[in-house]
Short mmCIF file of C-alpha atoms and ligand atoms in Angstrom, two decimals:
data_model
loop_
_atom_site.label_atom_id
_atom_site.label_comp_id
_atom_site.label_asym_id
_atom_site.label_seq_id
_atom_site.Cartn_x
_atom_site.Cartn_y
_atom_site.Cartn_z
CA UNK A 18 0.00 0.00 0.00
CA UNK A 19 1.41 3.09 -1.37
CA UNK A 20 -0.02 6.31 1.11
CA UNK A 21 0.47 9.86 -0.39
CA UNK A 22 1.37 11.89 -0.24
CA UNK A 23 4.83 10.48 -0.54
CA UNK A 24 7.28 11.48 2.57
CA UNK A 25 11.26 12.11 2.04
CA UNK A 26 12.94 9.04 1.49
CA UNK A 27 10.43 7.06 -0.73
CA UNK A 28 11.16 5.66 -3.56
CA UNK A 29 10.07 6.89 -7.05
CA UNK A 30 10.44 4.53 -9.82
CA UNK A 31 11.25 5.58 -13.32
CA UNK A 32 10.74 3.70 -16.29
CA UNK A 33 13.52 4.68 -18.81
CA UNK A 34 16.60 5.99 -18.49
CA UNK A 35 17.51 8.89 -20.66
CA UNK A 36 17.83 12.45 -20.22
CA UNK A 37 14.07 13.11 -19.18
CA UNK A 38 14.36 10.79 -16.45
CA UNK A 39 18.00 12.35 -15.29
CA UNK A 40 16.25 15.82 -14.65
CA UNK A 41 13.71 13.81 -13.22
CA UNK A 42 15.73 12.51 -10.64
CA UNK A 43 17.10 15.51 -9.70
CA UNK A 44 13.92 17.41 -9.10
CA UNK A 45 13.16 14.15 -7.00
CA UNK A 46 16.53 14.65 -5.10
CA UNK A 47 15.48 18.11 -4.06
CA UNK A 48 12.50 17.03 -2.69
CA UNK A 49 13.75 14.15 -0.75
CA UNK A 50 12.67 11.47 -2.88
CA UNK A 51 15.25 8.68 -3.80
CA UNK A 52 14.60 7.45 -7.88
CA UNK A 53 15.00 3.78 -9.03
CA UNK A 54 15.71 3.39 -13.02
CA UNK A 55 14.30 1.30 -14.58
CA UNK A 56 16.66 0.56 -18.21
CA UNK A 57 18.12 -1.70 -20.69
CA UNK A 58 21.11 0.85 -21.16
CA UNK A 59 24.29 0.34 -19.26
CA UNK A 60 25.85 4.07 -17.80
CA UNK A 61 21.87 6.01 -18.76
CA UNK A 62 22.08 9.53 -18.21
CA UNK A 63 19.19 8.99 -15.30
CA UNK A 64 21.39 6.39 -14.08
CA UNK A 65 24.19 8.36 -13.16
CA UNK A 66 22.32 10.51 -10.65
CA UNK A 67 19.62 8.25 -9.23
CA UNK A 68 20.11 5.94 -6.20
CA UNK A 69 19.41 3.06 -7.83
CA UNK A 70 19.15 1.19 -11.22
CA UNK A 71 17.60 -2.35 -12.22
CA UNK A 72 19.08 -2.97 -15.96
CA UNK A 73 17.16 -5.19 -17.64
CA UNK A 74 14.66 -5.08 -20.72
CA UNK A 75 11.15 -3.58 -20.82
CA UNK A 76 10.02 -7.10 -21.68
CA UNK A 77 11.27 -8.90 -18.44
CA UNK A 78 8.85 -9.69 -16.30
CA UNK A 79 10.48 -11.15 -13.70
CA UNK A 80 12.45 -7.98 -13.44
CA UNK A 81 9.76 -5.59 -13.76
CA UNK A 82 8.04 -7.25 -11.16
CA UNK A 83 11.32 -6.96 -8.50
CA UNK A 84 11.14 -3.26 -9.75
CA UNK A 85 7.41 -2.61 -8.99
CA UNK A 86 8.12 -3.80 -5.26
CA UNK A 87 11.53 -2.26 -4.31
CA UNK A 88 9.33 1.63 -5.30
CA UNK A 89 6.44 3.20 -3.69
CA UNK A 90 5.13 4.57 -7.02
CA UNK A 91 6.05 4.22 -10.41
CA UNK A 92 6.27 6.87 -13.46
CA UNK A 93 8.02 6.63 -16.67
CA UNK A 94 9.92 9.05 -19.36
CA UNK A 95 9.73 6.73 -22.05
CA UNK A 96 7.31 6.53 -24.06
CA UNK A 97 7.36 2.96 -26.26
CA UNK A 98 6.96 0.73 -22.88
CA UNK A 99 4.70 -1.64 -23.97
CA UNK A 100 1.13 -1.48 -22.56
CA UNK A 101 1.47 -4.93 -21.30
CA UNK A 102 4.60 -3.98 -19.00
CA UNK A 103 3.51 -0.63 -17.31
CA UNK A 104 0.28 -3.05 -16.72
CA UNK A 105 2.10 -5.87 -15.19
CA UNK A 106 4.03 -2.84 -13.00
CA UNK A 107 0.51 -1.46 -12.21
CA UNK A 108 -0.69 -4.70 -10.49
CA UNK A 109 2.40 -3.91 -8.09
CA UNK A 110 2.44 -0.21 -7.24
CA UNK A 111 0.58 2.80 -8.51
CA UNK A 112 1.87 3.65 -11.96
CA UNK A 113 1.04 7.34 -12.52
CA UNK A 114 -0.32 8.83 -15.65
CA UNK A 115 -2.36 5.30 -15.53
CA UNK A 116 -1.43 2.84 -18.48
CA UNK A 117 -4.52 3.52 -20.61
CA UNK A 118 -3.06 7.07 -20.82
CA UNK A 119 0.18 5.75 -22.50
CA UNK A 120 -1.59 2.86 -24.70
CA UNK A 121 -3.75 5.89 -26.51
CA UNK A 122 -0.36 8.36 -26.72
CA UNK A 123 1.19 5.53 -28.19
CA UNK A 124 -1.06 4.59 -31.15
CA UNK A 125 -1.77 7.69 -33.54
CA UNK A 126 -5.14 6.76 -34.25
CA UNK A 127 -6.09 6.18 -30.69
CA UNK A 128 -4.62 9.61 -29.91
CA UNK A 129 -6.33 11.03 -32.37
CA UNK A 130 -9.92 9.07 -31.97
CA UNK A 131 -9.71 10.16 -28.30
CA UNK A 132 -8.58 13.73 -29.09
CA UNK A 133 -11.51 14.14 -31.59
CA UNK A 134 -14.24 12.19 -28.69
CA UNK A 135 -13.05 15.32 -26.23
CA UNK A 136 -14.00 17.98 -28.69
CA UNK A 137 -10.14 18.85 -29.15
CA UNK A 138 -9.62 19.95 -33.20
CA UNK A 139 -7.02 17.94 -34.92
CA UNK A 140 -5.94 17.75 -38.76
CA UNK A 141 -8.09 15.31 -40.80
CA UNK A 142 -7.25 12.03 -40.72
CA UNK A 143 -7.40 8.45 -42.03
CA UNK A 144 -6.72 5.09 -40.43
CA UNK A 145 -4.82 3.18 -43.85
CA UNK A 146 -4.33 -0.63 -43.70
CA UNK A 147 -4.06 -1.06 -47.47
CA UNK A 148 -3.08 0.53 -50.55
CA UNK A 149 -6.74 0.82 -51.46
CA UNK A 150 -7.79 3.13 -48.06
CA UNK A 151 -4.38 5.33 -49.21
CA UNK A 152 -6.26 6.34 -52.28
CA UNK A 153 -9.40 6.35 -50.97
CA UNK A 154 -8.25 8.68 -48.14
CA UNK A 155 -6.09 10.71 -50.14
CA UNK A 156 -9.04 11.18 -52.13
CA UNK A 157 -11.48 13.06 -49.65
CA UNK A 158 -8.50 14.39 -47.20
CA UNK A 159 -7.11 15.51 -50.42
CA UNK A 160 -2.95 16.77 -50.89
CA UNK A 161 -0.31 17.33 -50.20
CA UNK A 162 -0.93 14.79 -46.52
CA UNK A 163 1.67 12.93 -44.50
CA UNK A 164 1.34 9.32 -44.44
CA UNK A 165 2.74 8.23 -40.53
CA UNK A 166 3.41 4.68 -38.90
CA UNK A 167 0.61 4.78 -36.45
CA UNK A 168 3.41 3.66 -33.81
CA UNK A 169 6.81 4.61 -32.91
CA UNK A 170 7.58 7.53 -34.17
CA UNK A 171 9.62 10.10 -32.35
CA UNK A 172 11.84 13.22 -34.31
CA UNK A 173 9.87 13.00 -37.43
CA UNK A 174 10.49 9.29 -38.37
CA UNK A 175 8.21 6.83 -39.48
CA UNK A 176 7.10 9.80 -41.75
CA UNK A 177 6.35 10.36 -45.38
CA UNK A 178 5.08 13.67 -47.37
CA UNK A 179 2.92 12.93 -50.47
CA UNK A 180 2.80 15.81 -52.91
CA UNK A 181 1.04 14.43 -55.44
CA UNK A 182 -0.96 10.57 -56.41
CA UNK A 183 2.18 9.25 -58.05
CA UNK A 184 3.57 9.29 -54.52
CA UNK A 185 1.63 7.89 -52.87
CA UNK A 186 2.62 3.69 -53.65
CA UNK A 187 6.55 4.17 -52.78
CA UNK A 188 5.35 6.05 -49.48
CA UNK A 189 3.46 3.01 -48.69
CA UNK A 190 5.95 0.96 -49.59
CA UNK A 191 8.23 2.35 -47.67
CA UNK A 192 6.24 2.42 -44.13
CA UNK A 193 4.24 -0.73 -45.00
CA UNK A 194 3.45 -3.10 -43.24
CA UNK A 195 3.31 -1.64 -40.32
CA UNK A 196 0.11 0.13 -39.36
CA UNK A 197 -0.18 3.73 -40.84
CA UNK A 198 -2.60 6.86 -40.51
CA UNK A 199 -2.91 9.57 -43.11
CA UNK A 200 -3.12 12.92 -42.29
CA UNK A 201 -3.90 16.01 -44.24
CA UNK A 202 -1.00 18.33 -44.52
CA UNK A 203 -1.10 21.67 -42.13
CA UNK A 204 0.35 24.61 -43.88
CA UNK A 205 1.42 25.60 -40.19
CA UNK A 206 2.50 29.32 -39.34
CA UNK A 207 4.16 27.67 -36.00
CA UNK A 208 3.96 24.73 -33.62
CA UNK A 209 3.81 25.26 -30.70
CA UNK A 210 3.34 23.12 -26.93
CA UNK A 211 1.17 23.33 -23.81
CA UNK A 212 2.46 21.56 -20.33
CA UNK A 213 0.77 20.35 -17.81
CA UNK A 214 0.10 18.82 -14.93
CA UNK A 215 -2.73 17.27 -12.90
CA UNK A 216 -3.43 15.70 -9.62
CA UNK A 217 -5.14 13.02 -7.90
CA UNK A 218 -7.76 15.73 -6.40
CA UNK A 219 -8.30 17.05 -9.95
CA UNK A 220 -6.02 20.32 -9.41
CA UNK A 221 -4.50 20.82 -13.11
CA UNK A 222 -1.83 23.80 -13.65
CA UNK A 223 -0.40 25.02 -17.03
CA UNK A 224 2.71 26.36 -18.24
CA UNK A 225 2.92 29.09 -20.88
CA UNK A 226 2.33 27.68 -24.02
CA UNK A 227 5.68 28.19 -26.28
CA UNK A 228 6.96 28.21 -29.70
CA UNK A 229 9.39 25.23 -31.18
CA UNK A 230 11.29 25.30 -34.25
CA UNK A 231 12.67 22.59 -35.56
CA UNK A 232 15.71 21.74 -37.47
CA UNK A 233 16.43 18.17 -39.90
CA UNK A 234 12.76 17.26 -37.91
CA UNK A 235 14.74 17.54 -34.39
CA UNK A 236 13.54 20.31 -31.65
CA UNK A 237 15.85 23.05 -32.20
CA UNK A 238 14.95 26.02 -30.59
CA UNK A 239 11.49 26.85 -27.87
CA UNK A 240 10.73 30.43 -26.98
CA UNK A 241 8.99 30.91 -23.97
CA UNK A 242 6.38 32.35 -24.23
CA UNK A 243 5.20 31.28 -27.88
CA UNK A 244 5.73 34.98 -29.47
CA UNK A 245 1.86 34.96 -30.63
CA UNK A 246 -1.19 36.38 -29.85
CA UNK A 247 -1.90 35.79 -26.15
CA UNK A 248 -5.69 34.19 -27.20
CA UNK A 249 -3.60 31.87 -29.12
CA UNK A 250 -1.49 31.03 -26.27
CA UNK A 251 -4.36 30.89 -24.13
CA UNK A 252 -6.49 28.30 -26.61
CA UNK A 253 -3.67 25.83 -26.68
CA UNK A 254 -3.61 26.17 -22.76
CA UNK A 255 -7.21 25.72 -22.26
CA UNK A 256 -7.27 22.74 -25.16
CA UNK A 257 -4.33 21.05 -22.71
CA UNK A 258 -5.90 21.55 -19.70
CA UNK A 259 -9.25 19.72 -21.36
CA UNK A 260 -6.81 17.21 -22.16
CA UNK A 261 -5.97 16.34 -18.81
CA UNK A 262 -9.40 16.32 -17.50
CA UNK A 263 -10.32 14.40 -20.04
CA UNK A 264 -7.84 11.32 -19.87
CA UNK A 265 -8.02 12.02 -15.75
CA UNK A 266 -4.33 12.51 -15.54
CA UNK A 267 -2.38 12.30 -12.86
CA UNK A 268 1.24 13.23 -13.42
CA UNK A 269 2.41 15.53 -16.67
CA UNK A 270 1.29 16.06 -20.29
CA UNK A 271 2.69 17.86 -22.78
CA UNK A 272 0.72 18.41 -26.28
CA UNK A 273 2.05 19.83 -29.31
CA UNK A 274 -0.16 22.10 -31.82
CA UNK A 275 -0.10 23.26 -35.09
CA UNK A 276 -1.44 27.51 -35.78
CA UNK A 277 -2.51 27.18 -38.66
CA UNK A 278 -2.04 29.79 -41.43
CA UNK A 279 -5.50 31.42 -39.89
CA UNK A 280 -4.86 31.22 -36.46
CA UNK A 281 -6.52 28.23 -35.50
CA UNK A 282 -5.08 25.65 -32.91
CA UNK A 283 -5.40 22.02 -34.02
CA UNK A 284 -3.67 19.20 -31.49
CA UNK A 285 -0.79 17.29 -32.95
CA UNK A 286 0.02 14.55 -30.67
CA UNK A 287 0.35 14.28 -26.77
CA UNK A 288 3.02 12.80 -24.37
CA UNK A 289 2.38 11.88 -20.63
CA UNK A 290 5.81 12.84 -19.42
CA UNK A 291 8.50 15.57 -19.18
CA UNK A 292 8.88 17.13 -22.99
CA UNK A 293 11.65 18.54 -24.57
CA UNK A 294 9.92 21.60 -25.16
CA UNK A 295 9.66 22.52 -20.99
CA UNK A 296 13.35 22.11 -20.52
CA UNK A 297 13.25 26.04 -20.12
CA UNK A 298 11.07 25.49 -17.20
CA UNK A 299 14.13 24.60 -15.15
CA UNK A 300 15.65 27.97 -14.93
CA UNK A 301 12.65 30.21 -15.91
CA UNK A 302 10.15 29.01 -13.58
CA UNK A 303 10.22 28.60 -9.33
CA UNK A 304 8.85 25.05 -9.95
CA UNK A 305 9.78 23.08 -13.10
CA UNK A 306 7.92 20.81 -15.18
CA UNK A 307 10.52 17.88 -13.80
CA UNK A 308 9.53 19.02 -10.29
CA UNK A 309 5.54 19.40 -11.48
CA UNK A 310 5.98 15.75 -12.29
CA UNK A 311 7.50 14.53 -9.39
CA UNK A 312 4.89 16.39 -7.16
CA UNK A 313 2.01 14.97 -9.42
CA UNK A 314 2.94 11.75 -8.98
CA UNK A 315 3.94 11.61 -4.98
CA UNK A 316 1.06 13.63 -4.25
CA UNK A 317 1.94 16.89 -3.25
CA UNK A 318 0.52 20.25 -3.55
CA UNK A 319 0.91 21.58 -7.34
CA UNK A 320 1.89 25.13 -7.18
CA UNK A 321 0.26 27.69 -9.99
CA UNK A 322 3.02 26.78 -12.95
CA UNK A 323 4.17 30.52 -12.99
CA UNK A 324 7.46 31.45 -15.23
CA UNK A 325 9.46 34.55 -13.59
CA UNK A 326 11.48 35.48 -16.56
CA UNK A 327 10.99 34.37 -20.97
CA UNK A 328 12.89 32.04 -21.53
CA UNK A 329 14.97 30.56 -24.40
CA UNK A 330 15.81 26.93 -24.92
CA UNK A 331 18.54 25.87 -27.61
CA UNK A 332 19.03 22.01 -27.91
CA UNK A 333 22.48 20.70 -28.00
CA UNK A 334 22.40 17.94 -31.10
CA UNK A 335 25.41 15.97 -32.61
CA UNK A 336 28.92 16.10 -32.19
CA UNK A 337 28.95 19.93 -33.98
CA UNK A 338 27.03 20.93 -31.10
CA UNK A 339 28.31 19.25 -27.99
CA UNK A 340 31.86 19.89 -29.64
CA UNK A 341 30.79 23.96 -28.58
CA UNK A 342 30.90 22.64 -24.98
CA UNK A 343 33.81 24.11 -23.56
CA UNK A 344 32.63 28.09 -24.84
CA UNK A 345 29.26 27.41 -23.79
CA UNK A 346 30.53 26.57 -20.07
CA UNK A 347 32.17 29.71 -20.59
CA UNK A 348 29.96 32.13 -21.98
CA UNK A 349 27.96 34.29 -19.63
CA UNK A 350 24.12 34.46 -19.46
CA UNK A 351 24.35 30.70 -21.37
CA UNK A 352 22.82 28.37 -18.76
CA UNK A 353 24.45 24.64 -19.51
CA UNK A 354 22.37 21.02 -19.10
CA UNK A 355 24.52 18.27 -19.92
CA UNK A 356 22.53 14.84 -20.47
CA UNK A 357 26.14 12.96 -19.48
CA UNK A 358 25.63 10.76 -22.67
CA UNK A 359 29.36 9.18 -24.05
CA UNK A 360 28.58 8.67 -27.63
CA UNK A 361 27.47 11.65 -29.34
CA UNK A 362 26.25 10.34 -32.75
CA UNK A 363 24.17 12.83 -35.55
CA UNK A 364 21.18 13.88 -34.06
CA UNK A 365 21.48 12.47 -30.90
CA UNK A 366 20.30 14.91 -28.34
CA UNK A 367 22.99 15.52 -25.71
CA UNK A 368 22.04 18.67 -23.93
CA UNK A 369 20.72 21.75 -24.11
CA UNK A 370 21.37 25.58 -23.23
CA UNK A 371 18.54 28.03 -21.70
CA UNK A 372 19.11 32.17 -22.14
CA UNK A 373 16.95 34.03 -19.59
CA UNK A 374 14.95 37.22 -20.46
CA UNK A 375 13.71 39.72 -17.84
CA UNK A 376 9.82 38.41 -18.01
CA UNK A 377 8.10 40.41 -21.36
CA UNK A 378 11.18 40.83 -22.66
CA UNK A 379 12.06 38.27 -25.09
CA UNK A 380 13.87 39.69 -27.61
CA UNK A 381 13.35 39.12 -31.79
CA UNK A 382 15.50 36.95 -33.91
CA UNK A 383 18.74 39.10 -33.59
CA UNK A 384 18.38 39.70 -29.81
CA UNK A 385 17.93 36.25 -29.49
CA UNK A 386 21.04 34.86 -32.07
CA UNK A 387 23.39 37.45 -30.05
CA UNK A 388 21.96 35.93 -26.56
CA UNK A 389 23.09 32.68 -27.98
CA UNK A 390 26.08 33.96 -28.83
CA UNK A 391 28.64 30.72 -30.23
CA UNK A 392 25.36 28.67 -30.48
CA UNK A 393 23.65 31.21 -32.85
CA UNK A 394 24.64 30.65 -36.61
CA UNK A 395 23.46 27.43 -37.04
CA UNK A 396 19.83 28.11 -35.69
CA UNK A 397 18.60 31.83 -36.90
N1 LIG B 12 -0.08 16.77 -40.65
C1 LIG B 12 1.06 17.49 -40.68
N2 LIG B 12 1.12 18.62 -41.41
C2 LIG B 12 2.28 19.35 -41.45
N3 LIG B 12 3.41 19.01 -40.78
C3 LIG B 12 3.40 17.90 -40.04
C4 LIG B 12 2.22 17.08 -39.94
N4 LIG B 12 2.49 16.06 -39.12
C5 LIG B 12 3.77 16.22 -38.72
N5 LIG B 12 4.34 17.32 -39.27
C6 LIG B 12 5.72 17.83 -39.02
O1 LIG B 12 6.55 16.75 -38.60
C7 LIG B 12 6.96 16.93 -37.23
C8 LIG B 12 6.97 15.59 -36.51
O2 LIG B 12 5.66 15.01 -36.53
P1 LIG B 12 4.93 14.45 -35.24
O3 LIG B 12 3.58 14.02 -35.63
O4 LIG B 12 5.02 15.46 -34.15
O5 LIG B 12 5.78 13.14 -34.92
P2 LIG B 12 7.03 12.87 -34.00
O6 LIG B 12 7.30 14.10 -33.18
O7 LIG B 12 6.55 11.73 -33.16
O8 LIG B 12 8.11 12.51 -34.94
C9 LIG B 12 5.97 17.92 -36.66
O9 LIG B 12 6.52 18.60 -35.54
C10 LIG B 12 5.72 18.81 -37.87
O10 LIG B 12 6.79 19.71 -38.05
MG1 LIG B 13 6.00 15.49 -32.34
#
């Protein structure tokens, strides 16, 4: 029996072991709260600042099941857990967001089926087993539309545009046979992403919604706050916090949006754990998404997600970023977060840099490249 909320010196348990769960672990630390990893990877960046670490795979029972009973209450950062595991942990200890939360984040068409059943606007799409539903779906979604792998995706693969009919049989020959959804193409003026975070009394708190840019289909860049109309901000906010309510979350959800070219706010996809996107949180904001989480999840008080200062967030990608190390350590106003990761192979993500603006402040493209200083040519 698991009682909450949580006192110092329980045990969280986090599923995954990468970078998410590292600053994780250390908004658990500051709490009190001792972290058990849960990984397959030898040396994982959560690894080397939690207390402890079982290393096994997702699929091993046996070990998931010694996991679930060493922890007092179990979260993950990873998102392609199977179902069936974060179930078998759930028959153990409370696993918090609750498994049917991941199943539907996990499965496009779920996500968007239960997206669309909560009122929440989303592109047209198209569930496509065969060759047959691609043309008939291209036919009433019309083109240009992206043709996705309903499952695993993450950094824009498992993705394929098609521009025009002749397109469309090597696109499905190159995601077939696994299970694929087609959805019409948004001519996007941004994307942004909403965070937030919900309790088992039902409290929910957002951050500020924020702007990402991407680069090669990688997170590049977030600006906090999104520089956009503040009713736009505000929609994507009140779409998350519907979200939440909706799936009953307890723990942290992050959704990313489309604007589209009139304004409009249509749901992309969401993700029941820390996002890349709220790694700004950490040094603009008194309580972090990391530490949101952690205080979802043992059952603390949320505090309202306030942000003291804008915020920007530059992801560290590759060897020719994390090769910038030593002048980023020694650049003023450049605030490092090193994931600890050995290997730093193309578009691998291996840290990232936040620049702090006095709040309402945040500068425009060249106040923001000359904030970055050594990190700004390849980004604006
Ligand atoms: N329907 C779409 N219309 C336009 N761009 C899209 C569409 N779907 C995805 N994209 C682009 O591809 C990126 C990655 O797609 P996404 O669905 O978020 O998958 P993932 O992040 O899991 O790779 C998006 O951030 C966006 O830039
Ligand atoms: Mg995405």
């Amino acid at each position: 029996m698991t009682d909450f909320p949580l006192p110092p010196n329980a045990t969280i348990g986090i599923v995954g072991g990468g970078q998410l769960g590292r600053m994780s672990a250390m908004a658990a630390a500051r709490l009190g709260y001792r972290c058990h990893i849960y990984t397959p990877e030898p040396d994982a960046p959560a690894s080397q600042v939690a207390f402890r670490t079982t290393l096994a795979d997702y699929d091993d029972t046996a070990a998931l099941a010694r996991f679930a009973d060493s922890v007092d209450v179990i979260t993950f950062e990873f998102e392609n857990v199977s179902f069936e595991g974060l179930s078998l942990l759930a028959e153990h200890r409370p696993v918090l967001p609750g498994p049917e939360i991941l199943r539907i984040s996990q499965d496009r068409v779920a996500e968007k089926r239960f997206l669309n059943s909560a009122c929440i606007r989303t592109t047209p799409w198209a569930q496509v087993e065969t060759l047959a539903d691609l043309r008939s779906a291209m036919s009433h979604l019309g083109l240009p539309a992206v043709l996705k792998t309903t499952r695993l995706g993450y950094d824009g693969k498992g993705q394929a545009l098609i521009r025009a009919p002749s397109e469309a049989e090597l696109a499905y020959s190159l995601l077939h046979p696994k299970p694929l959804i087609l959805e019409a193409f948004v001519d996007f003026s941004a994307e942004c992403s909403t965070i937030v975070a919900r309790g088992k009394d039902g409290r929910a708190v957002a951050f500020d919604t924020v702007e990402n840019r991407h680069r090669n289909h990688i997170l590049d860049l977030t600006l906090a706050p999104a520089p956009f109309a503040a009713e736009i901000r505000a929609e994507a906010q009140s779409m998350a916090l519907r979200i939440a309510e909706h799936i009953d979350l307890v723990g942290l959800l992050a959704v990313e949006f489309f604007v589209d070219a009139n304004g409009a706010v249509l749901a992309n996809e969401i993700a029941p754990r820390p996002h890349n996107s709220g790694h700004w949180t950490i040094d603009a904001c008194p309580v972090s998404q990391f530490e949101m989480q952690i205080r979802a999840v043992a059952g603390l008080f949320l505090p309202p997600a306030i942000r003291h200062s804008d915020a920007v967030m530059k992801n560290l990608v590759g060897p020719d970023e994390i090769v910038l190390w030593p002048q980023i350590v020694a650049t003023p106003g450049l605030i490092p977060h090193h994931y600890g990761k050995i290997h730093a192979r193309p578009g691998r993500k291996l840290g990232h840099v936040n620049v702090l603006f006095p709040y309402g402040s945040l500068p425009g493209q060249f106040g923001i490249a000359a904030a970055l200083g050594v990190l700004a040519p390849s980004t604006i």
